[in-house]
Amino acid sequence: MSPSFKRFSICQLSTNQLILLVALYFTLVFNFPFLQEVTRTVLALDNYNLLFLATVPILAFNLCTLLFCLFSARPILKPCLISLTLISSLVFYAKVSYGVIFDYGMIQNSAETYTAEVLSYLNWHLVAFFFVTGALPAAFIQLVRVKQSTTLKSLVSRIKLMATSILSILIIAAIFYPNYASVGRNHRQLQKSSIPFQYLVDSVKYTKDQYFTAPRSFKTLDNAPSLLSNDETQKKVIVMVLGETARAQNFSYNGYDKPTNKATEKYGLISFENMFSCGTATAVSVPCMFSALTRSNFDKNDAEYEQNLMDLVSLAGVDVLWIDNNGCKGVCERVPTINIDVKSDNPLCDGEYCFDEVLIEPLQKKLANLTAPTTFIVLHMIGSHGPTYYRRYPSETRPFKDDCQRSDIQNCSSESLVNTYDNTIAYTDLVLSKVIESLDTLPKDVQPSMLYVSDHGESLGESGAYLHGFPYAFAPQEQTHIPLLAWFPEQRSPYIDTACLRTQAKNNTFSHDNIFHSMLGVLNVATSPYDKNLDIFSSCMTPRDQEHMRLANNEESGTVR
């Protein structure tokens, strides 16, 4: 053992002293961003109280002390303090580097993230940060010698410490409760920055929901959805491209001043300029948009145990295929699926990821073997998934050369970071052009169309925020304002009035709530969960199609079939 570590190993502290020392570290280091946010919030008030502000770190310190006292039994003291320190170091890094908050949604998203995605966050900046703020304090906790004492004496000592902390909290609450209530009620996001309380509470909730909730029966929304066809001589093929981490403001179609949509501009895509996501992470947004539930009442557990869009259209007789390059979050479990093998010898794959052009070959194979009157194909992209944006496009396809070839994106210049992200959007656009090209070459008796929609957006350093996954109520618009593009070739899509649709796209606001019903409508599937009012395309269908859907759903009688 080196002399420096030997010196630490003979340092003696009582259990209370160790708890107080670790609580102080959590308060001044891990909760520094929280204290900063509280300070900015309070000082922005017209009438602020400096004494109230001074009590915030004291309150945080006493809360940490109380929490750590719960783990003060000798066998678990060090393991618990070390674990909390190491985990909190990573949460602290995410907060100071990307502005990420580890609430329930982020914990859910992290739990469902693939190993390759986790490793994409690994860089020397993270390693150094974790070593200084996590590993070194953890090593100190491990090497410090805790003084021995009798069980009774230890218990009395702990009770005194907890009583002192509780008394301090009560005194602060008695004097400054109105201040805490006012700030907390009007700025609920502040509590989500507290470490380790927020991630501990939501981790317990997530674990309870996932592993300690009674098994649920599967809910059937409709036993007999039906496929309506106006012309038996015409086949219909609709490809829905599900994007990843694309934000609307970086699309040329929405007024962006860089040419990110050059590859598809000749096809006259319709851009829905005011489109918003259901969530700020894939784990929420993907199940949500394919569910009959809306964002206001969406619950992932409810959605998981009931029929979704894929189930209903498949049951109606639509030939369904999901081609996945990103993980379908349970949406495609009950329909035919092709999962792209990242470890294949395909030159588009590197063993961890595949470029999205890999989706084109299985798409073309499916298009070459159309057997049903109506075919619905979903292509799930890896799109613009960060932080390793530079791994989402081949180097030869990047139109913006000064890009950021690293994962610690907070250390990139703003210009190079945006260039890297814009390269992912331009590459997505290139893939979309190949999808359209594949559809456009189908025989004349096939009516092709394509819809592209992203799951959520992304922050690129605006107001110090990076990536995505923020609580929806506090998420910046960059994470919720998403692209929705539609391609209905006028000569081959007689069931849609494209001029009407362009007006709709320009003047109205839509969200993921509309996707479920819009796809049912455009696929001509009659089913009880369908709501015409949430169907983007219903008012722009040709009169014959409108009448067909109206009769199928018995609108005249006020009932839904």
Coordinates of C-alpha atoms in Angstrom, one line a residue:
M1 CA 0.0 0.0 0.0
S2 CA 1.4 3.4 -1.0
P3 CA 2.1 5.9 1.8
S4 CA -0.7 8.2 0.7
F5 CA -3.4 5.5 0.9
K6 CA -1.9 4.3 4.2
R7 CA -2.4 7.8 5.6
F8 CA -6.0 7.7 4.6
S9 CA -6.5 4.2 6.0
I10 CA -5.5 5.2 9.5
C11 CA -7.7 8.3 9.5
Q12 CA -10.5 7.7 12.1
L13 CA -13.9 9.2 12.0
S14 CA -17.0 8.3 14.0
T15 CA -20.1 7.2 12.0
N16 CA -21.7 10.5 12.6
Q17 CA -18.6 12.4 11.4
L18 CA -18.5 10.3 8.2
I19 CA -22.2 10.9 7.5
L20 CA -21.8 14.6 8.1
L21 CA -18.8 14.8 5.9
V22 CA -20.4 13.0 3.0
A23 CA -23.6 15.1 3.5
L24 CA -21.5 18.2 3.2
Y25 CA -19.9 16.9 0.1
F26 CA -23.2 16.2 -1.5
T27 CA -24.5 19.6 -0.5
L28 CA -21.6 21.7 -1.8
V29 CA -20.6 19.6 -4.8
F30 CA -23.3 17.4 -6.2
N31 CA -26.0 20.0 -5.4
F32 CA -24.1 23.0 -6.5
P33 CA -26.2 23.2 -9.8
F34 CA -29.4 23.0 -7.7
L35 CA -28.2 25.8 -5.3
Q36 CA -27.3 27.9 -8.4
E37 CA -30.7 27.4 -9.9
V38 CA -32.4 28.3 -6.6
T39 CA -30.3 31.4 -6.2
R40 CA -31.1 32.6 -9.7
T41 CA -34.8 31.9 -9.2
V42 CA -35.0 33.7 -5.9
L43 CA -32.9 36.7 -6.9
A44 CA -35.2 37.2 -10.0
L45 CA -38.2 37.7 -7.7
D46 CA -39.3 41.3 -7.1
N47 CA -39.2 40.8 -3.3
Y48 CA -36.6 38.3 -2.3
N49 CA -35.5 37.3 1.1
L50 CA -31.7 36.7 1.5
L51 CA -32.2 34.9 4.8
F52 CA -34.5 32.5 3.1
L53 CA -31.9 31.9 0.4
A54 CA -29.3 31.3 3.0
T55 CA -31.3 28.4 4.5
V56 CA -31.5 26.4 1.3
P57 CA -28.0 24.8 1.6
I58 CA -28.7 24.3 5.3
L59 CA -31.9 22.5 4.5
A60 CA -30.2 20.4 1.7
F61 CA -27.4 19.5 4.2
N62 CA -29.9 18.3 6.9
L63 CA -31.9 16.3 4.4
C64 CA -28.8 14.5 3.1
T65 CA -27.8 13.8 6.7
L66 CA -31.2 12.3 7.5
L67 CA -31.0 10.2 4.3
F68 CA -27.5 8.8 5.1
C69 CA -28.6 8.1 8.7
L70 CA -31.0 5.5 7.3
F71 CA -27.9 3.6 6.0
S72 CA -25.9 4.0 9.2
A73 CA -25.9 0.3 10.2
R74 CA -22.2 -0.7 10.2
P75 CA -22.4 -3.5 7.5
I76 CA -24.2 -1.3 5.0
L77 CA -22.8 2.1 5.8
K78 CA -19.8 2.2 3.5
P79 CA -21.4 0.2 0.6
C80 CA -24.4 2.5 0.6
L81 CA -22.4 5.8 0.8
I82 CA -20.0 4.6 -1.9
S83 CA -22.8 3.5 -4.2
L84 CA -24.7 6.8 -3.8
T85 CA -21.4 8.7 -4.4
L86 CA -20.6 6.9 -7.6
I87 CA -24.1 7.1 -9.0
S88 CA -24.5 10.7 -8.0
S89 CA -21.2 11.5 -9.8
L90 CA -22.7 10.3 -13.1
V91 CA -25.9 12.1 -12.5
F92 CA -23.9 15.3 -11.6
Y93 CA -22.0 14.9 -14.8
A94 CA -25.1 14.6 -16.9
K95 CA -26.5 17.7 -15.2
V96 CA -23.5 20.0 -15.5
S97 CA -22.5 18.8 -19.0
Y98 CA -25.8 18.4 -20.7
G99 CA -28.4 19.9 -18.4
V100 CA -30.1 16.5 -18.1
I101 CA -32.4 15.8 -15.2
F102 CA -32.8 12.2 -13.9
D103 CA -36.5 12.1 -13.2
Y104 CA -38.8 9.1 -13.9
G105 CA -38.7 9.5 -17.7
M106 CA -34.9 9.7 -17.8
I107 CA -34.6 6.6 -15.6
Q108 CA -37.0 4.7 -17.8
N109 CA -35.1 5.8 -20.9
S110 CA -31.8 4.8 -19.3
A111 CA -33.1 1.4 -18.3
E112 CA -34.3 0.7 -21.9
T113 CA -31.1 2.0 -23.5
Y114 CA -28.9 -0.5 -25.4
T115 CA -25.2 -1.1 -24.4
A116 CA -24.0 0.6 -27.6
E117 CA -25.9 3.7 -26.7
V118 CA -24.5 3.8 -23.2
L119 CA -21.0 3.4 -24.5
S120 CA -21.5 6.3 -26.9
Y121 CA -21.5 8.6 -23.9
L122 CA -18.0 7.4 -22.8
N123 CA -15.2 9.8 -23.3
W124 CA -12.1 11.0 -21.5
H125 CA -13.9 14.1 -20.1
L126 CA -16.4 11.8 -18.4
V127 CA -13.7 9.5 -17.1
A128 CA -11.8 12.4 -15.6
F129 CA -14.9 13.9 -14.2
F130 CA -16.0 10.6 -12.7
F131 CA -12.6 10.0 -11.2
V132 CA -12.4 13.3 -9.5
T133 CA -16.0 13.7 -8.2
G134 CA -16.9 10.0 -7.7
A135 CA -14.0 7.6 -7.5
L136 CA -11.7 9.6 -5.3
P137 CA -14.4 10.4 -2.7
A138 CA -15.6 6.8 -2.8
A139 CA -12.0 5.7 -2.2
F140 CA -11.8 8.0 0.8
I141 CA -15.0 6.5 2.3
Q142 CA -13.7 3.0 1.8
L143 CA -10.3 3.7 3.3
V144 CA -11.4 5.8 6.3
R145 CA -11.5 3.8 9.6
V146 CA -14.8 4.1 11.4
K147 CA -14.5 4.2 15.1
Q148 CA -16.0 1.3 17.0
S149 CA -18.6 1.9 19.7
T150 CA -21.2 -0.1 21.5
T151 CA -24.6 -0.7 19.9
L152 CA -26.4 1.3 22.5
K153 CA -24.0 4.2 22.3
S154 CA -24.1 4.2 18.5
L155 CA -27.9 4.1 18.5
V156 CA -28.1 7.1 20.9
S157 CA -25.6 9.0 18.9
R158 CA -27.6 8.4 15.7
I159 CA -30.9 9.4 17.3
K160 CA -29.3 12.7 18.5
L161 CA -28.0 13.4 15.0
M162 CA -31.3 12.7 13.3
A163 CA -33.2 14.7 16.0
T164 CA -30.9 17.7 15.4
S165 CA -31.4 17.5 11.6
I166 CA -35.2 17.2 12.0
L167 CA -35.3 20.1 14.4
S168 CA -33.2 22.2 12.0
I169 CA -35.6 21.3 9.2
L170 CA -38.7 22.2 11.3
I171 CA -37.2 25.5 12.4
I172 CA -36.5 26.5 8.8
A173 CA -40.0 25.3 7.8
A174 CA -41.7 27.3 10.6
I175 CA -40.0 30.5 9.6
F176 CA -39.7 30.3 5.8
Y177 CA -42.5 27.9 4.8
P178 CA -44.4 30.5 2.7
N179 CA -41.1 31.2 0.8
Y180 CA -40.5 27.5 0.1
A181 CA -44.1 26.9 -0.8
S182 CA -44.2 29.8 -3.2
V183 CA -40.9 29.1 -5.0
G184 CA -41.6 25.3 -5.1
R185 CA -45.1 25.8 -6.4
N186 CA -44.1 28.2 -9.2
H187 CA -40.8 26.5 -10.1
R188 CA -41.4 22.8 -9.8
Q189 CA -38.4 22.0 -11.9
L190 CA -36.0 23.0 -9.1
Q191 CA -36.7 19.9 -7.0
K192 CA -35.8 17.7 -10.0
S193 CA -32.2 19.0 -9.8
S194 CA -31.6 17.8 -6.2
I195 CA -29.2 14.9 -5.8
P196 CA -29.7 12.2 -4.8
F197 CA -33.3 12.6 -3.8
Q198 CA -35.0 12.9 -7.3
Y199 CA -33.3 9.9 -8.9
L200 CA -33.8 7.8 -5.7
V201 CA -37.5 8.5 -5.5
D202 CA -38.1 8.0 -9.2
S203 CA -35.9 4.9 -9.3
V204 CA -38.1 3.4 -6.6
K205 CA -41.2 4.3 -8.6
Y206 CA -39.9 2.8 -11.8
T207 CA -38.8 -0.4 -10.0
K208 CA -42.2 -0.7 -8.4
D209 CA -44.0 -0.2 -11.7
Q210 CA -41.7 -2.7 -13.6
Y211 CA -41.3 -5.5 -11.1
F212 CA -43.8 -5.2 -8.3
T213 CA -47.0 -4.4 -10.1
A214 CA -49.6 -7.1 -10.5
P215 CA -49.7 -8.7 -13.9
R216 CA -52.3 -7.1 -16.2
S217 CA -54.5 -8.6 -18.8
F218 CA -54.2 -7.5 -22.4
K219 CA -56.9 -5.0 -23.5
T220 CA -58.6 -5.4 -26.8
L221 CA -59.8 -2.1 -28.3
D222 CA -61.5 -3.8 -31.3
N223 CA -62.0 -7.5 -32.1
A224 CA -62.8 -6.9 -35.8
P225 CA -61.4 -3.9 -37.5
S226 CA -62.0 -3.9 -41.2
L227 CA -60.1 -2.8 -44.3
L228 CA -62.1 -0.6 -46.7
S229 CA -61.0 -0.6 -50.3
N230 CA -62.5 1.7 -53.0
D231 CA -60.8 0.2 -56.0
E232 CA -59.9 -3.5 -56.1
T233 CA -57.6 -2.9 -59.1
Q234 CA -55.4 -0.5 -57.1
K235 CA -52.9 -1.5 -54.5
K236 CA -51.9 1.0 -51.8
V237 CA -48.4 1.1 -50.1
I238 CA -47.7 3.5 -47.3
V239 CA -44.2 3.7 -45.7
M240 CA -44.0 5.4 -42.4
V241 CA -40.4 6.4 -41.6
L242 CA -40.0 6.9 -37.8
G243 CA -37.2 9.3 -37.2
E244 CA -35.0 9.7 -34.1
T245 CA -34.0 12.9 -32.3
A246 CA -34.8 15.2 -35.2
R247 CA -35.9 18.7 -34.4
A248 CA -38.1 20.8 -36.7
Q249 CA -36.0 23.9 -36.7
N250 CA -33.1 22.3 -38.5
F251 CA -35.1 21.3 -41.6
S252 CA -34.9 23.5 -44.7
Y253 CA -38.6 22.8 -45.2
N254 CA -39.3 24.8 -42.1
G255 CA -37.2 27.9 -43.0
Y256 CA -33.8 26.7 -41.8
D257 CA -31.1 28.7 -43.7
K258 CA -28.8 25.6 -44.4
P259 CA -29.6 23.1 -47.1
T260 CA -30.4 20.1 -45.0
N261 CA -33.2 18.8 -47.3
K262 CA -31.5 19.0 -50.6
A263 CA -31.9 15.3 -51.5
T264 CA -35.8 15.4 -51.3
E265 CA -36.5 18.9 -52.6
K266 CA -37.4 17.6 -56.1
Y267 CA -40.2 15.4 -54.6
G268 CA -42.3 18.3 -53.3
L269 CA -42.7 17.0 -49.7
I270 CA -45.4 18.6 -47.5
S271 CA -44.0 19.9 -44.2
F272 CA -46.2 20.2 -41.2
E273 CA -44.4 23.2 -39.6
N274 CA -46.2 23.0 -36.2
M275 CA -45.8 19.4 -35.1
F276 CA -45.0 18.4 -31.5
S277 CA -44.0 15.2 -29.7
C278 CA -45.7 13.2 -27.0
G279 CA -42.5 12.9 -25.0
T280 CA -38.9 14.0 -25.0
A281 CA -37.5 10.4 -25.1
T282 CA -37.9 7.4 -27.4
A283 CA -39.2 5.2 -24.6
V284 CA -42.3 7.5 -24.2
S285 CA -42.8 9.0 -27.7
V286 CA -42.7 5.8 -29.8
P287 CA -45.3 3.9 -27.7
C288 CA -47.4 7.1 -27.4
M289 CA -47.7 7.9 -31.1
F290 CA -48.7 4.3 -31.9
S291 CA -51.2 4.2 -29.1
A292 CA -54.9 5.4 -29.0
L293 CA -54.0 7.3 -25.8
T294 CA -53.1 11.0 -26.0
R295 CA -50.3 12.7 -24.3
S296 CA -52.6 14.0 -21.6
N297 CA -53.6 10.5 -20.5
F298 CA -50.7 8.4 -21.8
D299 CA -49.3 5.8 -19.5
K300 CA -46.6 3.5 -20.8
N301 CA -47.9 0.5 -18.9
D302 CA -51.4 1.1 -20.2
A303 CA -50.1 1.3 -23.8
E304 CA -48.0 -1.8 -23.4
Y305 CA -51.1 -3.9 -22.5
E306 CA -53.5 -2.8 -25.1
Q307 CA -53.8 -3.0 -28.9
N308 CA -51.8 -0.3 -30.8
L309 CA -51.8 0.9 -34.3
M310 CA -49.8 -2.0 -35.6
D311 CA -52.1 -4.5 -34.0
L312 CA -55.3 -3.0 -35.4
V313 CA -54.2 -2.5 -39.0
S314 CA -52.7 -6.0 -39.1
L315 CA -55.9 -7.5 -37.7
A316 CA -57.8 -5.5 -40.4
G317 CA -56.0 -7.3 -43.1
V318 CA -53.2 -4.8 -44.0
D319 CA -49.9 -6.4 -44.8
V320 CA -47.7 -5.0 -42.1
L321 CA -43.9 -5.0 -41.8
W322 CA -41.7 -3.2 -39.2
I323 CA -38.0 -2.8 -40.2
D324 CA -36.0 -1.7 -37.2
N325 CA -32.6 0.0 -36.8
N326 CA -33.2 1.4 -33.4
G327 CA -35.5 -0.8 -31.2
C328 CA -39.3 -0.5 -31.3
K329 CA -40.0 -0.2 -27.5
G330 CA -42.5 -3.0 -27.7
V331 CA -44.7 -1.5 -30.4
C332 CA -43.8 -4.1 -33.0
E333 CA -43.9 -7.2 -30.7
R334 CA -47.0 -8.8 -32.3
V335 CA -46.3 -8.0 -36.0
P336 CA -43.8 -9.2 -38.6
T337 CA -40.5 -7.5 -37.9
I338 CA -37.0 -7.3 -39.4
N339 CA -34.4 -6.3 -36.9
I340 CA -31.2 -5.0 -38.5
D341 CA -28.2 -6.9 -37.3
V342 CA -25.5 -4.4 -36.4
K343 CA -22.9 -7.2 -36.3
S344 CA -23.5 -8.4 -39.9
D345 CA -20.8 -8.0 -42.6
N346 CA -22.9 -5.2 -44.2
P347 CA -20.5 -2.3 -45.1
L348 CA -23.1 0.0 -43.6
C349 CA -22.6 -1.5 -40.1
D350 CA -19.7 -1.3 -37.7
G351 CA -20.6 -3.8 -35.1
E352 CA -22.4 -1.3 -32.9
Y353 CA -24.5 0.8 -35.3
C354 CA -25.7 0.7 -38.8
F355 CA -26.2 3.7 -41.0
D356 CA -29.9 4.2 -41.9
E357 CA -29.4 3.3 -45.6
V358 CA -29.3 -0.3 -44.3
L359 CA -33.1 0.0 -44.2
I360 CA -33.4 0.4 -48.0
E361 CA -32.5 -3.1 -49.0
P362 CA -35.2 -4.9 -46.9
L363 CA -37.7 -2.2 -48.0
Q364 CA -37.0 -2.9 -51.7
K365 CA -37.3 -6.6 -51.1
K366 CA -40.7 -6.1 -49.6
L367 CA -41.8 -3.7 -52.4
A368 CA -40.8 -6.3 -54.9
N369 CA -43.2 -8.8 -53.4
L370 CA -46.5 -7.0 -52.7
T371 CA -49.3 -9.4 -52.3
A372 CA -52.1 -7.6 -50.3
P373 CA -54.3 -4.8 -51.4
T374 CA -52.8 -2.5 -48.7
T375 CA -49.3 -2.6 -47.3
F376 CA -48.0 -0.7 -44.4
I377 CA -44.2 -0.6 -43.8
V378 CA -42.5 1.2 -40.8
L379 CA -38.8 2.0 -41.1
H380 CA -37.4 2.9 -37.7
M381 CA -34.2 5.0 -38.0
I382 CA -31.4 5.6 -35.6
G383 CA -31.5 9.1 -37.2
S384 CA -29.7 11.8 -35.2
H385 CA -29.2 9.9 -31.9
G386 CA -26.6 11.6 -29.8
P387 CA -24.2 12.4 -28.4
T388 CA -22.1 10.7 -31.1
Y389 CA -23.8 12.4 -34.0
Y390 CA -20.8 12.0 -36.2
R391 CA -21.4 8.2 -36.2
R392 CA -24.9 8.6 -37.8
Y393 CA -23.7 9.4 -41.3
P394 CA -20.9 8.2 -43.7
S395 CA -18.1 10.7 -43.9
E396 CA -18.5 11.0 -47.7
T397 CA -22.1 12.2 -47.3
R398 CA -21.5 15.2 -44.9
P399 CA -22.3 18.5 -46.6
F400 CA -21.1 20.5 -43.6
K401 CA -17.4 19.7 -43.1
D402 CA -16.4 21.5 -39.9
D403 CA -18.1 18.9 -37.7
C404 CA -17.5 17.7 -34.2
Q405 CA -16.0 14.2 -34.1
R406 CA -16.4 13.5 -30.4
S407 CA -19.0 12.5 -27.8
D408 CA -18.3 15.2 -25.2
I409 CA -20.3 17.6 -27.3
Q410 CA -20.4 20.2 -24.6
N411 CA -16.7 20.8 -25.4
C412 CA -17.3 21.4 -29.1
S413 CA -17.8 24.8 -30.6
S414 CA -21.4 25.7 -31.2
E415 CA -20.8 25.9 -34.9
S416 CA -19.1 22.5 -35.2
L417 CA -21.7 20.9 -33.0
V418 CA -24.6 22.2 -35.1
N419 CA -22.8 21.2 -38.3
T420 CA -22.5 17.7 -37.0
Y421 CA -26.2 17.6 -36.1
D422 CA -27.1 19.1 -39.5
N423 CA -25.1 16.4 -41.2
T424 CA -27.4 13.8 -39.5
I425 CA -30.5 15.7 -40.8
A426 CA -29.1 15.8 -44.3
Y427 CA -28.3 12.1 -44.2
T428 CA -31.8 11.4 -43.0
D429 CA -33.0 13.4 -46.0
L430 CA -30.8 11.3 -48.3
V431 CA -32.4 8.1 -46.9
L432 CA -35.9 9.6 -47.4
S433 CA -35.1 10.3 -51.0
K434 CA -34.1 6.7 -51.5
V435 CA -37.3 5.5 -49.9
I436 CA -39.3 7.8 -52.2
E437 CA -37.3 6.6 -55.2
S438 CA -38.0 3.0 -54.3
L439 CA -41.8 3.8 -54.0
D440 CA -41.8 5.9 -57.2
T441 CA -40.6 3.0 -59.3
L442 CA -43.5 0.8 -58.3
P443 CA -45.9 -0.3 -61.1
K444 CA -48.6 2.2 -62.0
D445 CA -51.4 0.1 -60.4
V446 CA -49.8 0.8 -57.0
Q447 CA -50.6 4.0 -55.0
P448 CA -47.5 4.9 -53.0
S449 CA -47.1 7.4 -50.2
M450 CA -44.6 8.2 -47.4
L451 CA -44.8 9.8 -44.0
Y452 CA -41.8 10.8 -41.9
V453 CA -42.1 11.8 -38.3
S454 CA -39.5 12.1 -35.5
D455 CA -40.0 10.7 -32.0
H456 CA -38.7 13.9 -30.2
G457 CA -36.3 16.7 -30.7
E458 CA -32.8 17.7 -29.3
S459 CA -31.1 20.5 -27.5
L460 CA -27.7 21.6 -28.9
G461 CA -26.5 23.9 -26.1
E462 CA -29.3 26.4 -26.1
S463 CA -29.5 27.9 -22.6
G464 CA -26.9 25.3 -21.5
A465 CA -29.1 22.3 -22.4
Y466 CA -27.9 19.3 -24.5
L467 CA -29.5 16.1 -25.7
H468 CA -33.1 15.3 -24.7
G469 CA -35.2 13.6 -22.1
F470 CA -36.1 16.6 -20.0
P471 CA -39.4 16.6 -18.1
Y472 CA -42.0 17.6 -20.7
A473 CA -43.4 20.5 -18.6
F474 CA -39.9 22.1 -18.5
A475 CA -38.4 20.9 -21.8
P476 CA -37.2 23.5 -24.2
Q477 CA -39.1 23.6 -27.5
E478 CA -36.1 22.2 -29.3
Q479 CA -36.9 18.9 -27.7
T480 CA -40.6 18.9 -28.5
H481 CA -41.0 20.7 -31.8
I482 CA -40.5 17.9 -34.4
P483 CA -40.7 17.5 -38.2
L484 CA -43.5 15.8 -40.0
L485 CA -43.1 15.3 -43.7
A486 CA -45.6 13.7 -46.1
W487 CA -45.2 12.6 -49.7
F488 CA -48.4 12.0 -51.7
P489 CA -47.5 12.1 -55.5
E490 CA -50.5 13.9 -57.0
Q491 CA -50.9 11.7 -60.1
R492 CA -50.7 8.5 -58.0
S493 CA -52.6 9.5 -54.8
P494 CA -56.1 10.4 -55.9
Y495 CA -57.5 9.8 -52.4
I496 CA -55.7 12.9 -51.0
D497 CA -56.1 16.5 -52.0
T498 CA -52.5 17.7 -51.7
A499 CA -53.4 21.4 -52.0
C500 CA -55.7 21.0 -49.1
L501 CA -53.1 19.2 -47.1
R502 CA -50.5 21.9 -47.7
T503 CA -52.9 24.4 -46.3
Q504 CA -53.5 22.2 -43.3
A505 CA -49.8 21.7 -42.8
K506 CA -49.1 25.5 -42.9
N507 CA -52.0 26.7 -40.7
N508 CA -52.6 24.1 -38.1
T509 CA -50.8 22.6 -35.1
F510 CA -50.5 18.9 -34.7
S511 CA -48.9 16.4 -32.4
H512 CA -48.2 12.7 -31.9
D513 CA -51.8 12.5 -30.7
N514 CA -52.8 12.7 -34.4
I515 CA -50.6 9.9 -35.7
F516 CA -52.7 6.9 -34.6
H517 CA -55.9 8.2 -36.1
S518 CA -54.3 9.7 -39.2
M519 CA -52.7 6.4 -40.2
L520 CA -55.9 4.5 -39.6
G521 CA -57.6 7.0 -41.9
V522 CA -55.1 7.0 -44.7
L523 CA -54.9 3.2 -44.6
N524 CA -58.7 3.0 -44.8
V525 CA -59.1 1.0 -41.6
A526 CA -62.5 1.2 -39.9
T527 CA -62.2 0.6 -36.2
S528 CA -63.9 1.8 -33.0
P529 CA -60.9 3.6 -31.5
Y530 CA -60.6 5.8 -34.7
D531 CA -61.4 9.5 -34.1
K532 CA -61.9 11.6 -37.2
N533 CA -61.3 14.8 -35.3
L534 CA -57.7 13.7 -34.7
D535 CA -57.1 12.5 -38.3
I536 CA -54.8 15.0 -40.1
F537 CA -55.9 13.7 -43.5
S538 CA -59.7 13.3 -43.1
S539 CA -60.6 16.8 -44.2
C540 CA -58.3 16.5 -47.3
M541 CA -59.5 13.1 -48.5
T542 CA -61.5 13.0 -51.7
P543 CA -65.2 13.1 -51.2
R544 CA -65.6 9.4 -52.1
D545 CA -63.1 8.4 -49.4
Q546 CA -64.7 10.7 -46.9
E547 CA -68.1 9.1 -47.5
H548 CA -66.6 5.6 -47.3
M549 CA -65.0 6.3 -43.9
R550 CA -68.2 8.0 -42.6
L551 CA -70.4 5.1 -43.5
A552 CA -67.9 2.6 -42.1
N553 CA -67.9 4.3 -38.7
N554 CA -71.6 5.0 -38.6
E555 CA -71.2 8.7 -38.0
E556 CA -74.8 9.5 -39.1
S557 CA -76.2 7.4 -36.2
G558 CA -73.8 8.9 -33.7
T559 CA -72.2 5.5 -33.1
V560 CA -68.8 4.1 -34.0
R561 CA -68.5 0.7 -35.4

